[in-house]
Coordinates of C-alpha atoms and ligand atoms in Angstrom, one line a residue:
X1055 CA 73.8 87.2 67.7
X1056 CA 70.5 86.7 66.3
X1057 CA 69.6 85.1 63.2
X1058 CA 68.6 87.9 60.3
X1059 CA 67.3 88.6 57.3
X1060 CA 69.7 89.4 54.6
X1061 CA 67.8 91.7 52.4
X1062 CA 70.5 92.2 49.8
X1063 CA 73.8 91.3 48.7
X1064 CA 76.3 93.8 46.7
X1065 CA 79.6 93.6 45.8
X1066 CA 81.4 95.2 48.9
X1067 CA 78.7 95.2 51.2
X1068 CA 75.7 93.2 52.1
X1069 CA 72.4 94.8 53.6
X1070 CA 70.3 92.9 56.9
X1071 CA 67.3 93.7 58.5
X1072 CA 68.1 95.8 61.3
X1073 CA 66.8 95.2 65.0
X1074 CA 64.0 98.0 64.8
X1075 CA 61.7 98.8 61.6
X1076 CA 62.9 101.5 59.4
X1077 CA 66.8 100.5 60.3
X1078 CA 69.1 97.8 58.0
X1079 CA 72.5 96.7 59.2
X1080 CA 74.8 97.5 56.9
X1081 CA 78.1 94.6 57.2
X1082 CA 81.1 95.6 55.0
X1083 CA 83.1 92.8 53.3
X1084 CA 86.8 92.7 52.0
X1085 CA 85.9 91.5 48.2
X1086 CA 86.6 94.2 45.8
X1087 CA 86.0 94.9 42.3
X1088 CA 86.3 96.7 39.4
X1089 CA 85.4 97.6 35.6
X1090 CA 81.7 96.2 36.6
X1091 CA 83.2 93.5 38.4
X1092 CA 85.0 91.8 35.8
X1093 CA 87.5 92.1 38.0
X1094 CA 87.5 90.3 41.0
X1095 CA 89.9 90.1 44.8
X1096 CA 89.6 90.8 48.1
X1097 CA 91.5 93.6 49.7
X1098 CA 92.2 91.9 53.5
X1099 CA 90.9 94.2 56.3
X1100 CA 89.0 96.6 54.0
X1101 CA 85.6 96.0 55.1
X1102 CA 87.0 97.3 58.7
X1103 CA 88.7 100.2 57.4
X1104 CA 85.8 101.4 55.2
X1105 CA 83.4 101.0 58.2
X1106 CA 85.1 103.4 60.4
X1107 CA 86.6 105.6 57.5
X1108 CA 82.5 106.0 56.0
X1109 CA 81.1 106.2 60.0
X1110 CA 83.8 108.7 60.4
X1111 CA 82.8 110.9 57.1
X1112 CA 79.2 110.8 57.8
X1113 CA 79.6 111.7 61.1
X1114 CA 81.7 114.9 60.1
X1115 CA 79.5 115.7 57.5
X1116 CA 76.1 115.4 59.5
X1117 CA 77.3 117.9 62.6
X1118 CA 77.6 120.2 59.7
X1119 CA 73.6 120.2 58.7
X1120 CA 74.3 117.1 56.1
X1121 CA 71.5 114.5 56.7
X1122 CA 72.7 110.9 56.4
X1123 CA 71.4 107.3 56.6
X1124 CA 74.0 106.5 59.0
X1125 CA 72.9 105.7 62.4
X1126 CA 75.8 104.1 64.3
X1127 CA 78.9 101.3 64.2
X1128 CA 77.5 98.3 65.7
X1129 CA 80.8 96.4 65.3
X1130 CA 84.3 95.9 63.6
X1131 CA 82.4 95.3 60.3
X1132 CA 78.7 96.7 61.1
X1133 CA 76.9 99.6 60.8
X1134 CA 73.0 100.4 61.6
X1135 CA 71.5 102.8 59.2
X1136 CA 68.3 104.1 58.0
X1137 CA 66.2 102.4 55.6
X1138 CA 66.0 104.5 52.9
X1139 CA 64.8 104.3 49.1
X1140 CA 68.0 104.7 47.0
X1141 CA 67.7 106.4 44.2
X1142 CA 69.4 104.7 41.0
X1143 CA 71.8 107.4 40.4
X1144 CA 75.4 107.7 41.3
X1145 CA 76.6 111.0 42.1
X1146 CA 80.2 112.0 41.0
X1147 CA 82.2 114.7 41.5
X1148 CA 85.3 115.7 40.0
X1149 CA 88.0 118.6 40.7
X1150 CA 91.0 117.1 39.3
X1151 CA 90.8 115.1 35.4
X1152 CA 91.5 111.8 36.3
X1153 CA 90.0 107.8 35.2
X1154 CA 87.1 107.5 32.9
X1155 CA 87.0 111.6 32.7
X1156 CA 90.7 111.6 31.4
X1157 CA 90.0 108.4 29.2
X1158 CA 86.7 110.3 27.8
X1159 CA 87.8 113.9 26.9
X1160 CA 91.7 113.1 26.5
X1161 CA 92.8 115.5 29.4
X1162 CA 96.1 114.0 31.3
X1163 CA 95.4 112.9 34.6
X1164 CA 96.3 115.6 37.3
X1165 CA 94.7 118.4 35.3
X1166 CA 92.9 120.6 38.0
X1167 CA 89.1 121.2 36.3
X1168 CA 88.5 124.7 36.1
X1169 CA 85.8 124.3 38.4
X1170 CA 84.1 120.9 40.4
X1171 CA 82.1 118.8 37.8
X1172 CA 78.9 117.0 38.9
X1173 CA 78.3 113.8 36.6
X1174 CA 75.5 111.3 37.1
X1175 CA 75.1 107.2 36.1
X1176 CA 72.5 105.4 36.2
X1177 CA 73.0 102.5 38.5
X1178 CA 72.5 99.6 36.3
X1179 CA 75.1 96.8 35.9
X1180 CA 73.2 95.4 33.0
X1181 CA 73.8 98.6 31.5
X1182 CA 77.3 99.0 33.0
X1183 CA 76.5 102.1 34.5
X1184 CA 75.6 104.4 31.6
X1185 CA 76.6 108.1 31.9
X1186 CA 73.2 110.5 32.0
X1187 CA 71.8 113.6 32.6
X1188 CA 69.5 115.4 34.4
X1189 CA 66.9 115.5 31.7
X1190 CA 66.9 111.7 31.6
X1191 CA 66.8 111.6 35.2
X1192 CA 64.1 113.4 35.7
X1193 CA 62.3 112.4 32.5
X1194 CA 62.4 108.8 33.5
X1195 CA 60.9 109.8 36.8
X1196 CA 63.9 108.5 38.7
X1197 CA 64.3 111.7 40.7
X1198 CA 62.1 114.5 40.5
X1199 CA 63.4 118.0 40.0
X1200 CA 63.0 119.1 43.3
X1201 CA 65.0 116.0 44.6
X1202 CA 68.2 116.7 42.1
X1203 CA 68.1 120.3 43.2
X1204 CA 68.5 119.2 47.1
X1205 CA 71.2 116.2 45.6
X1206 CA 73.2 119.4 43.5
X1207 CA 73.2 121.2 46.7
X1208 CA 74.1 118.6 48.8
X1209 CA 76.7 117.1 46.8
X1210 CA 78.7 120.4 46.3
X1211 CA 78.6 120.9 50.2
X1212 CA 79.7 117.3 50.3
X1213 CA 82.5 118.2 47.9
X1214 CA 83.9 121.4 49.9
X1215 CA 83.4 120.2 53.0
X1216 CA 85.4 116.3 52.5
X1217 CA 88.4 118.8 50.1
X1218 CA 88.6 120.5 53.3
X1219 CA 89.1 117.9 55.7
X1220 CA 91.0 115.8 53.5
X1221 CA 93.9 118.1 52.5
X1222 CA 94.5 118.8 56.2
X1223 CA 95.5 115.4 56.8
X1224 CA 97.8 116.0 53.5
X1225 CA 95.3 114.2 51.0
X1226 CA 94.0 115.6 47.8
X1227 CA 90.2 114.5 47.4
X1228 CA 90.5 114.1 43.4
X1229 CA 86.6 112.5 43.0
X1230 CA 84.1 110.9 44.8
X1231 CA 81.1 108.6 43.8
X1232 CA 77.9 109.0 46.6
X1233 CA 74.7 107.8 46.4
X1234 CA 71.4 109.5 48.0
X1235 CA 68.1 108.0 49.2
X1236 CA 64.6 109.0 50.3
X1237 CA 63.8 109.1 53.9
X1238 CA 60.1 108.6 54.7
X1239 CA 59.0 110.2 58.0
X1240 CA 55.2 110.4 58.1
X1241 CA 53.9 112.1 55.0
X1242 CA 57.5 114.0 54.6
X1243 CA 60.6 113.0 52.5
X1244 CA 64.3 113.8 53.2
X1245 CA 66.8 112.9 50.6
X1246 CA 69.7 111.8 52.6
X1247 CA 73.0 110.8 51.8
X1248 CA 73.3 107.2 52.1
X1249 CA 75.8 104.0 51.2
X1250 CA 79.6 104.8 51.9
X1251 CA 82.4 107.2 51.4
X1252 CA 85.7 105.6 51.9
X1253 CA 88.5 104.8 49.4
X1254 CA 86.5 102.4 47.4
X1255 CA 84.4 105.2 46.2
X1256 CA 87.0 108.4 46.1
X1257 CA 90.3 109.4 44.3
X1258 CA 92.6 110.6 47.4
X1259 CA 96.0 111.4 46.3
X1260 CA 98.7 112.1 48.5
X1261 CA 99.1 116.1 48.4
X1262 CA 102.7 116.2 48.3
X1263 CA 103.7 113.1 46.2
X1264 CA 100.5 112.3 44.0
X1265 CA 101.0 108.9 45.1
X1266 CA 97.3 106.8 45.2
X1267 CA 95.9 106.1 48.0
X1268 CA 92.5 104.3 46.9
X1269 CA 91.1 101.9 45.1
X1270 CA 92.8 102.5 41.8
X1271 CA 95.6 100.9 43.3
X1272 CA 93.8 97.7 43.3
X1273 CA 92.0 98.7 39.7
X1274 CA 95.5 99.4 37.8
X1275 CA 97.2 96.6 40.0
X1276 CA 99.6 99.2 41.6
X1277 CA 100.1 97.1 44.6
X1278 CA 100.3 97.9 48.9
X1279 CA 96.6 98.5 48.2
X1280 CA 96.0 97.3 51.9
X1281 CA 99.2 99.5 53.4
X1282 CA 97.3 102.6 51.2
X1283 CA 93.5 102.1 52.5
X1284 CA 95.0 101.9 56.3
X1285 CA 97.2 104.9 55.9
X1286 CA 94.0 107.1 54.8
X1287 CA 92.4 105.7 58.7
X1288 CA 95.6 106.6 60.2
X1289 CA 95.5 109.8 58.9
X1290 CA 92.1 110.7 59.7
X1291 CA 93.3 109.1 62.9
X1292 CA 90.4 106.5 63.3
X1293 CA 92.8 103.5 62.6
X1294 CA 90.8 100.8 64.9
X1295 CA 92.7 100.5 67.8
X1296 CA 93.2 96.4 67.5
X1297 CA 94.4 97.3 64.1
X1298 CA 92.8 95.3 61.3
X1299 CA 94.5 92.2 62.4
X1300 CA 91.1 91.1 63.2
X1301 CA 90.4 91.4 59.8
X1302 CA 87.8 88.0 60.6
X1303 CA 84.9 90.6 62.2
X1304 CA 82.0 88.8 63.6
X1305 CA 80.5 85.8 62.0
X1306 CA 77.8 86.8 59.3
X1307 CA 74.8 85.1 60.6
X1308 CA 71.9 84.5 57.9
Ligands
LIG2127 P1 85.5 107.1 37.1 O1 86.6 108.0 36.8 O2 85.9 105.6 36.8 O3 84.2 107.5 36.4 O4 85.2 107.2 38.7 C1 84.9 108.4 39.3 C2 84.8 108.2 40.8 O5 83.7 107.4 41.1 C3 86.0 107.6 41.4 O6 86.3 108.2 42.6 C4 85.6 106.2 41.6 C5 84.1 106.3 41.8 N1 83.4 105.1 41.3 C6 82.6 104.3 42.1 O7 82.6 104.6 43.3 N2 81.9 103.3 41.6 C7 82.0 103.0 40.2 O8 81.4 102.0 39.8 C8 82.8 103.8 39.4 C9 82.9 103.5 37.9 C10 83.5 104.9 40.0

């Protein structure tokens, strides 16, 4: 493989040039953490599992009218997307009370919301990811208003859509985090929906027990946090067919 720039490192995934302008490789690691990264591990084969579970996703969601950064798997651990300029908001829905929501307003985990909640953060570890709103948003020109009406839209699309699919593979999507970029074609901009979806960055509960089957397992030390993020892959039945014994992946070259 050829030598390339790495263009950015983050705590589960690090970004690369990409072979053609306007693309980045996107290579998914195992490390994992939480509550800002005080906490620190690695979750063995994740960085496989999340590749295919987030290709898988986008996929899905793009045949129906979704547009997305991803491009296509390049490998075990690889994907090529889009370049795209993020914007420094995280987008999070909710339809069942559970972490910081519970913690905040004192409803009991499990408490179906009377209807989907749409929260934003401002991406900004310094900060620890402060809780705003839209008038913040757009008064501190992050996004304009035109750009959090297509991110609304799209995220509540987002949100049916993934309930859907999840609960008929028995799986109760709970929350989600996603993050959206601008796409620069010519003169015209697309917000698309870019980084990952995958258990690092969703609540999915099994529908019949309740039982966890994300990264809160690894957050609340709840343990078979590997056995939980490769049972979500077998059940959207993309588990990679070596399995994630070849948890290794290709070589990072830098
Ligand atoms: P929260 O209940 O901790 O606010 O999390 C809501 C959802 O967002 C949950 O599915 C986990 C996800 N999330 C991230 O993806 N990244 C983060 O940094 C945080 C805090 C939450």
């Amino acid at each position: 493989m050829a030598r390339r720039r790495q263009l950015y490192e983050g705590k589960a995934k690090i970004l690369f040039e990409g072979p053609e302008p306007g693309t980045l490789v996107q290579y998914f690691k195992d490390d994992a953490t939480a509550f800002n990264a005080q906490k620190k591990g690695v979750i063995t084969g994740k960085g496989v599992l999340n590749n295919r579970i987030s290709e898988y996703l986008m996929q899905r969601l793009g045949e129906i009218g979704i547009p997305t950064h991803f491009v296509r798997r390049l490998n075990m651990r690889e994907q090529l997307i889009r370049e795209v300029e993020i914007i420094p908001v995280e987008v999070v829905v909710r339809n069942v009370a559970a972490g910081s929501l519970s913690a905040r307003l004192g409803i009991q985990e499990g408490t179906r919301l009377p209807r989907s909640i749409v929260e934003y953060y401002y991406k900004n570890d310094a900060l620890n990811d402060p809780m705003v709103s839209e008038e913040h948003i757009t008064a501190f020109g992050w996004a304009h208003p035109a750009d959090m009406d297509d991110i609304v839209n799209l995220t509540l699309r987002i949100n049916d859509f993934l309930t859907g699919l999840f609960l008929g593979v028995g799986i109760s999507l709970i929350d989600f985090k996603v993050e959206f970029g601008r796409l620069w074609e010519n003169e015209d901009m697309r917000i698309v929906l870019a980084d990952e979806i995958s258990p690092d960055n969703c609540r999915l509960w099994d529908a019949k027990t309740n039982e966890k089957m994300d990264k809160d397992r690894f957050r609340r030390d709840l343990g078979r946090v590997e056995e939980a993020y490769q049972e979500v892959a077998r059940r959207l039945g993309i588990l990679p067919e070596a399995g994630v014994r070849d948890v290794k992946g290709p070589e990072i070259m830098q």
